[in-house]
mmCIF file of C-alpha atoms and ligand atoms in Angstrom:
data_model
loop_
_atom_site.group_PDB
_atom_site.id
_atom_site.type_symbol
_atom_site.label_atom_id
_atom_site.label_comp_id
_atom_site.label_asym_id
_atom_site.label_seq_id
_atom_site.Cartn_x
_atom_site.Cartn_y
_atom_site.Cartn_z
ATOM 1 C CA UNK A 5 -88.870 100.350 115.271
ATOM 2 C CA UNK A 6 -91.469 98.681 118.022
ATOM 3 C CA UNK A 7 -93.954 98.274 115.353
ATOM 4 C CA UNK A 8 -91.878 96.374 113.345
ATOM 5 C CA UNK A 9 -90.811 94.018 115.995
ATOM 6 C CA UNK A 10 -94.457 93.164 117.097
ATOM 7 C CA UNK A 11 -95.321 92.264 113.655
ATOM 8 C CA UNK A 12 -92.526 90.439 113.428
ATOM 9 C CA UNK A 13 -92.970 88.425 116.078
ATOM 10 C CA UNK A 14 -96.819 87.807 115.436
ATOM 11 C CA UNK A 15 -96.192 86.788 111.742
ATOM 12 C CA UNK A 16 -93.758 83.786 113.192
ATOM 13 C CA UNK A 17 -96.191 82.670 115.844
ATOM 14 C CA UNK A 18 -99.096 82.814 113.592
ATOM 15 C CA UNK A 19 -96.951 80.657 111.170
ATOM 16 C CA UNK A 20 -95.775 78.488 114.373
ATOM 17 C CA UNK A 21 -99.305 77.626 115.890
ATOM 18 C CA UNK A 22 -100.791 77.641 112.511
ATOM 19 C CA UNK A 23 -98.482 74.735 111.890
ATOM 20 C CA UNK A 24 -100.252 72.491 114.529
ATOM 21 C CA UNK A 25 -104.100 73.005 113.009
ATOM 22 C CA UNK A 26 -102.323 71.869 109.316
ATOM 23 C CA UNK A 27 -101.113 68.833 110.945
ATOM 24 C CA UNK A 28 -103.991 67.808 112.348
ATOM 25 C CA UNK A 29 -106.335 68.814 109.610
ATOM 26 C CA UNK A 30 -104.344 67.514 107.118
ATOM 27 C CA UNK A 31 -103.755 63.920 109.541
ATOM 28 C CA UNK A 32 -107.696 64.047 109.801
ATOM 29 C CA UNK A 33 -108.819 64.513 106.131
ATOM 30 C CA UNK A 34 -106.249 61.917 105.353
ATOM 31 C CA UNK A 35 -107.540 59.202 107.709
ATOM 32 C CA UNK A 36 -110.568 59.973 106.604
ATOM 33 C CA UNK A 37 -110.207 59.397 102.897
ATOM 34 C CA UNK A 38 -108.413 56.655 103.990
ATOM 35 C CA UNK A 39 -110.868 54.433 105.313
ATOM 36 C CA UNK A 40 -113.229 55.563 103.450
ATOM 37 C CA UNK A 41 -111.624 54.161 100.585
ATOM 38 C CA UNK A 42 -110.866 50.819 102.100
ATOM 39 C CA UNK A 43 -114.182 50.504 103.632
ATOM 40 C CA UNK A 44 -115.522 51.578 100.399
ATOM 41 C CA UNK A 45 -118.172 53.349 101.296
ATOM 42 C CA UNK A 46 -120.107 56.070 99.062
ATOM 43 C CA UNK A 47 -118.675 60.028 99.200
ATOM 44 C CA UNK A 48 -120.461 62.500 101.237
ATOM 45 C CA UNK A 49 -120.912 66.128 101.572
ATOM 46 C CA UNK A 50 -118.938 66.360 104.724
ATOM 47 C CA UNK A 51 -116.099 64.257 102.781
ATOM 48 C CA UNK A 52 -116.322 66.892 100.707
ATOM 49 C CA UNK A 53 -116.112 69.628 103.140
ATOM 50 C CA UNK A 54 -113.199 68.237 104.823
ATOM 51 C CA UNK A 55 -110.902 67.982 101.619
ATOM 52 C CA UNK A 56 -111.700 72.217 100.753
ATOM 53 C CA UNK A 57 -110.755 72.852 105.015
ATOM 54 C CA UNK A 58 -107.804 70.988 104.389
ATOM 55 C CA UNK A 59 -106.959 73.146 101.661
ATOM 56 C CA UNK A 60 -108.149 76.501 102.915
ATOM 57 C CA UNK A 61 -105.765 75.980 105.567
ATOM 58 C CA UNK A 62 -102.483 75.031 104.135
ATOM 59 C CA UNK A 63 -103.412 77.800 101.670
ATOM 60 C CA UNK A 64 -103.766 80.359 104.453
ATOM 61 C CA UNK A 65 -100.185 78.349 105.796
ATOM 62 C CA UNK A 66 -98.750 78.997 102.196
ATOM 63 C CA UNK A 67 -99.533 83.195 103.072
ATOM 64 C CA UNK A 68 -97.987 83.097 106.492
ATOM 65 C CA UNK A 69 -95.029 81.114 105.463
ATOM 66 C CA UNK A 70 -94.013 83.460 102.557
ATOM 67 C CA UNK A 71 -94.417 86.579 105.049
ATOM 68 C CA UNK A 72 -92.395 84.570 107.890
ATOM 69 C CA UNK A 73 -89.486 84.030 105.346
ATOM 70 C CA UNK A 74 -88.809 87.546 104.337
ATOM 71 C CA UNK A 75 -89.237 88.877 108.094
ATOM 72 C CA UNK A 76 -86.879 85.815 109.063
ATOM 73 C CA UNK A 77 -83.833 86.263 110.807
ATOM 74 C CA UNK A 78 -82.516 83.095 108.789
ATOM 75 C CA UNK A 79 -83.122 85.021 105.540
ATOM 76 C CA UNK A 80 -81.462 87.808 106.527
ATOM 77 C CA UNK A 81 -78.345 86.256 108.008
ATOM 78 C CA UNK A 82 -78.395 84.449 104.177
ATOM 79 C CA UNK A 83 -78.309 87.755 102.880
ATOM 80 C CA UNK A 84 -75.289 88.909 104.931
ATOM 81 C CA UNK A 85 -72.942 86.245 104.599
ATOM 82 C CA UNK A 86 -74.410 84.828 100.896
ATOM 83 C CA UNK A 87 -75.946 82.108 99.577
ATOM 84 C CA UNK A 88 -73.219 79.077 99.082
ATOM 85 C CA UNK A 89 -72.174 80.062 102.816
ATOM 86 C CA UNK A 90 -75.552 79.861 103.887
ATOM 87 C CA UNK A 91 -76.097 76.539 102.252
ATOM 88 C CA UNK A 92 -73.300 75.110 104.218
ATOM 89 C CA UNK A 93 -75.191 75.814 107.541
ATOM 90 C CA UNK A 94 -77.585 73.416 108.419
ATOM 91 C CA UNK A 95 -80.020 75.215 110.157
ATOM 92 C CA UNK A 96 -80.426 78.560 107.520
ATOM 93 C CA UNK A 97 -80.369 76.040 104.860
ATOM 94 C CA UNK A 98 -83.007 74.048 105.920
ATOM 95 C CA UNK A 99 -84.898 77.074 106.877
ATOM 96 C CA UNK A 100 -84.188 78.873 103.652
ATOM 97 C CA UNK A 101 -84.438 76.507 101.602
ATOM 98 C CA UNK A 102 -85.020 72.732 102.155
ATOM 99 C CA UNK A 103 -88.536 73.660 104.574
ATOM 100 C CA UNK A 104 -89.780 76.247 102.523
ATOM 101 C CA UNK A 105 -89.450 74.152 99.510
ATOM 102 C CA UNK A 106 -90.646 70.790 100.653
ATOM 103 C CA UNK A 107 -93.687 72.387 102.432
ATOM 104 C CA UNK A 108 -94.627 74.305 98.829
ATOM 105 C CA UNK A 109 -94.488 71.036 97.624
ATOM 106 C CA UNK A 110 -97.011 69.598 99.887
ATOM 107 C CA UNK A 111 -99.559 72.462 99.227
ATOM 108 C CA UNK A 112 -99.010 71.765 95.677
ATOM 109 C CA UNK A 113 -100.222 68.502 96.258
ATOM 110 C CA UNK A 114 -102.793 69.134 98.362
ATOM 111 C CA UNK A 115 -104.622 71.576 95.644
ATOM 112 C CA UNK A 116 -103.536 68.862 92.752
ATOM 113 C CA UNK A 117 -105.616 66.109 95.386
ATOM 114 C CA UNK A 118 -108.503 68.766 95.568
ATOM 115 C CA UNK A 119 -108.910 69.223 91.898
ATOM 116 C CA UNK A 120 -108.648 66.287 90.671
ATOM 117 C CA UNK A 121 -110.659 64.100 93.309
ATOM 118 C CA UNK A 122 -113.465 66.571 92.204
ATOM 119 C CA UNK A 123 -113.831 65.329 89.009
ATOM 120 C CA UNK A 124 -113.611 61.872 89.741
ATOM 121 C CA UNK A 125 -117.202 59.997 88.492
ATOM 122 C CA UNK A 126 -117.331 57.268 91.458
ATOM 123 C CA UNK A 127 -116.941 57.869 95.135
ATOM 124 C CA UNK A 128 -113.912 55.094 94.859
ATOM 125 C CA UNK A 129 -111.813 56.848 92.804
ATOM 126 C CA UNK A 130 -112.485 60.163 94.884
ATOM 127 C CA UNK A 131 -110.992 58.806 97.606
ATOM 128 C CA UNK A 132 -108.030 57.114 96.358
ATOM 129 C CA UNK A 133 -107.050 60.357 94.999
ATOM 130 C CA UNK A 134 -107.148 61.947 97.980
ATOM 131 C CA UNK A 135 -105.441 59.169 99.745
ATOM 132 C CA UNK A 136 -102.371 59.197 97.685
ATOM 133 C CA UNK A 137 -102.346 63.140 97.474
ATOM 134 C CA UNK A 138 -103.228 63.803 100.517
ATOM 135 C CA UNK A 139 -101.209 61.382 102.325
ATOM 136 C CA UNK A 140 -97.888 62.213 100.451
ATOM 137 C CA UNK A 141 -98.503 65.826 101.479
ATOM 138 C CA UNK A 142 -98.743 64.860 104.948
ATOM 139 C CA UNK A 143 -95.335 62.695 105.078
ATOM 140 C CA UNK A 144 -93.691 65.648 103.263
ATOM 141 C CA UNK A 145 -95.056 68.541 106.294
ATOM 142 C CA UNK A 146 -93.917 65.404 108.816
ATOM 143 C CA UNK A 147 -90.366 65.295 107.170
ATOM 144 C CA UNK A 148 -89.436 69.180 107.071
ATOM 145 C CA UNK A 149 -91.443 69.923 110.090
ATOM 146 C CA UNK A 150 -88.673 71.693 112.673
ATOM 147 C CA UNK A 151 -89.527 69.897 115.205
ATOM 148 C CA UNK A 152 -86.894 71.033 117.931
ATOM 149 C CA UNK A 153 -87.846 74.700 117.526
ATOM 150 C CA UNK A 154 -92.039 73.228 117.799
ATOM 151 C CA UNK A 155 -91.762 71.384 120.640
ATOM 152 C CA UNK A 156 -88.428 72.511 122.248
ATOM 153 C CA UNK A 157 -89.463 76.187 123.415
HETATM 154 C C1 HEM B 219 -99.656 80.621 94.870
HETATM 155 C C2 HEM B 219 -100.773 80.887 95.451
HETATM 156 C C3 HEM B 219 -102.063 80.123 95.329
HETATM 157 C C4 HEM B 219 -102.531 79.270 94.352
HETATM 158 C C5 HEM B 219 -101.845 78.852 93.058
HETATM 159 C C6 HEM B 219 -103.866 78.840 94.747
HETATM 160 C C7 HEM B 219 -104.672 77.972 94.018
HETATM 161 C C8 HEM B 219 -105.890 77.466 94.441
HETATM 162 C C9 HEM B 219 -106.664 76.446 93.778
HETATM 163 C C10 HEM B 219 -106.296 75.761 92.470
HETATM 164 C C11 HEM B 219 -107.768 76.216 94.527
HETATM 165 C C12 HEM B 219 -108.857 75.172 94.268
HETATM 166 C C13 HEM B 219 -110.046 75.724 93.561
HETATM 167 C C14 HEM B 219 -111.116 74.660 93.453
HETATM 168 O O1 HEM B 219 -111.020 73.800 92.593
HETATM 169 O O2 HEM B 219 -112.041 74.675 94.254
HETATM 170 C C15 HEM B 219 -107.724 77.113 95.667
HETATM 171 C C16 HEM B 219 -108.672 77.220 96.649
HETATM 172 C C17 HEM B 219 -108.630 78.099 97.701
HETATM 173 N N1 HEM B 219 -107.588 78.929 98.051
HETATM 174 FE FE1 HEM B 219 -105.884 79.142 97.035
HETATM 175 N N2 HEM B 219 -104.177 79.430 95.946
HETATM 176 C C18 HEM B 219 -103.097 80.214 96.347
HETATM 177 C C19 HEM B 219 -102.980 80.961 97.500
HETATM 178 C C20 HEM B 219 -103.991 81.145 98.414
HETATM 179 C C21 HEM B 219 -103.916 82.027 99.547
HETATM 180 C C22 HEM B 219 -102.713 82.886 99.889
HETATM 181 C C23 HEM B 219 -105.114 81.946 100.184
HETATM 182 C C24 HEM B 219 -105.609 82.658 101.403
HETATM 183 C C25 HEM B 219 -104.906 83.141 102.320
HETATM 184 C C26 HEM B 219 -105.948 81.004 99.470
HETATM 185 C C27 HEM B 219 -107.217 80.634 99.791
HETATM 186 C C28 HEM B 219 -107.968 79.685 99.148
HETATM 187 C C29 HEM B 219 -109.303 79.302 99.518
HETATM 188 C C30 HEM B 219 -110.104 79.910 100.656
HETATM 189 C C31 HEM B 219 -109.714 78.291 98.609
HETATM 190 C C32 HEM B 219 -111.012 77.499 98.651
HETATM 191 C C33 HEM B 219 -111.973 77.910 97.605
HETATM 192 C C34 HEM B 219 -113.119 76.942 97.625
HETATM 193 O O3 HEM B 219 -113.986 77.084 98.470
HETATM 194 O O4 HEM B 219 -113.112 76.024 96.805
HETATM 195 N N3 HEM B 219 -105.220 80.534 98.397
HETATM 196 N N4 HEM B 219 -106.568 77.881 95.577
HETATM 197 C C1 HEM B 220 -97.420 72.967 105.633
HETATM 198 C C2 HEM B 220 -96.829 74.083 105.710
HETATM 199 C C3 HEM B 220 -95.907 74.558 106.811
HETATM 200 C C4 HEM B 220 -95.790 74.182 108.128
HETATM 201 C C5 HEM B 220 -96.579 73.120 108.860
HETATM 202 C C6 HEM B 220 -94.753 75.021 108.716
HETATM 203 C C7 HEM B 220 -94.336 74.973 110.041
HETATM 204 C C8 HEM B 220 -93.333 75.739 110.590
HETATM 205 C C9 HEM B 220 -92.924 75.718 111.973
HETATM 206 C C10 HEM B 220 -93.550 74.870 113.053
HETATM 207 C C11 HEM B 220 -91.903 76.611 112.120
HETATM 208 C C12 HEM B 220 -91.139 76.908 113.393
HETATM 209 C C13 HEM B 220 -91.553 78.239 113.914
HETATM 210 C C14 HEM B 220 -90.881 78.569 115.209
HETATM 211 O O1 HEM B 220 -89.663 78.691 115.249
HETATM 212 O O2 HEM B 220 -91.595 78.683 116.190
HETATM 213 C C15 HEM B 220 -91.639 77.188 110.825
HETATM 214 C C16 HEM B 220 -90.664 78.121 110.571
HETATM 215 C C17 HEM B 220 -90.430 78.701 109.345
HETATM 216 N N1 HEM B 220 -91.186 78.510 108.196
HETATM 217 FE FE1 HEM B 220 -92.711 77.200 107.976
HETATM 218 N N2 HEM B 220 -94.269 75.869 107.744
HETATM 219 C C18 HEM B 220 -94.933 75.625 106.580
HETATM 220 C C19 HEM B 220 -94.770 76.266 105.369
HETATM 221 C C20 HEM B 220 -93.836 77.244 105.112
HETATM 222 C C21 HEM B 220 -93.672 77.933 103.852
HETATM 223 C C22 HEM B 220 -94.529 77.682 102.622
HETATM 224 C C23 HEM B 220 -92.641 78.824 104.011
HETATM 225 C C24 HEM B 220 -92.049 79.811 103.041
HETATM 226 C C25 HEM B 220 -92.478 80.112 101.885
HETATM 227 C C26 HEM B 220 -92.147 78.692 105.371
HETATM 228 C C27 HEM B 220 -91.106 79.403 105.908
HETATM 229 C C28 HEM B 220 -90.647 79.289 107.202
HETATM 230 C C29 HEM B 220 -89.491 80.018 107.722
HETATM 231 C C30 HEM B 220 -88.613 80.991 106.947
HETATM 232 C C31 HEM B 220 -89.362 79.657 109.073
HETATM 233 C C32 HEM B 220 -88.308 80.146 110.063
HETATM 234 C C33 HEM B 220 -88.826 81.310 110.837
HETATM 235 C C34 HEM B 220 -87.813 81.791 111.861
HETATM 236 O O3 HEM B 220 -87.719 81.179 112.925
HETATM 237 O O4 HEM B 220 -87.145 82.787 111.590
HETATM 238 N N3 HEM B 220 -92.909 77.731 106.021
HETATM 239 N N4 HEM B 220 -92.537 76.650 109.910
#
């Protein structure tokens, strides 16, 4: 079962480094709508082009995530010992469920943001929408982001 095991382990490292370019893409097109808004100055193509990256990426996250989960030792442990048990462990809960959940959530958000900036008339509104969208996604990813297993390795 070698195969397997590669693709195993590349799935959860593509997922694990992936997580660092959402951060900082999705910190990035946040600032950036940010004070654009509060200098109130007139939307661009490249304002443009860094809401869709933003998107493609926590899109392409959204993919890895859902083939991390089922190749996930926490989601098979859930399996064997059943789902109330595993919600009364910390860890495979919040792996199962509370940061699988929460990060949907933020990609949900992220796509609303996209739409719906686009068809605002005025640059103004455009980027107030991804402000609030945007920047709610972001303090979601920063809240259910594991951060001993990023950083502690
Ligand atoms: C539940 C699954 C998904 C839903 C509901 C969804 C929905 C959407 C929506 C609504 C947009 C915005 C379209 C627009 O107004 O421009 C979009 C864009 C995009 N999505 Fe997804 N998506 C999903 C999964 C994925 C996955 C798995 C990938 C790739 C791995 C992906 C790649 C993209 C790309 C590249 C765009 C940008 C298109 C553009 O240039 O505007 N999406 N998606
Ligand atoms: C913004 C989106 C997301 C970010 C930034 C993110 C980030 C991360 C990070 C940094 C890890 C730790 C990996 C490691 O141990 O090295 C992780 C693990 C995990 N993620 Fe995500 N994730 C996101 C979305 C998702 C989604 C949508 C799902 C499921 C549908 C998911 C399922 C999982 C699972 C099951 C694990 C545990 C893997 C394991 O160690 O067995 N993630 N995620």
């Amino acid at each position: 079962m070698l195969p397997n095991i590669n693709i195993k382990i590349m799935i959860l490292q593509l997922h694990s480094y992936w997580a660092y370019i959402v951060l900082l893409v999705l910190l990035v097109a946040f600032a950036n709508a940010l004070f654009a808004f509060i200098k109130k100055r007139s939307y661009k193509d490249l304002d443009m082009r860094i809401a869709r990256f933003t998107l493609i990426i926590m899109h392409f996250q959204l993919l890895f995530g859902f083939g991390v989960y089922f190749v996930s030792s926490y989601f098979k442990s859930a399996k064997a010992i059943g789902m109330g048990a595993a919600m009364k462990d910390k860890t495979t809960r919040f792996f199962i469920m509370e940061h699988p959940m929460v990060m949907i959530l933020a990609i949900v958000l992220v796509t609303v943001g996209f739409v719906k900036h686009k068809k605002q008339p005025v640059s103004l509104g455009r980027f107030k929408t991804l402000t609030i969208y945007y920047g709610i996604a972001l303090l979601l990813v920063l809240s259910r982001m594991p951060w001993g297993q990023l950083f502690g390795k």
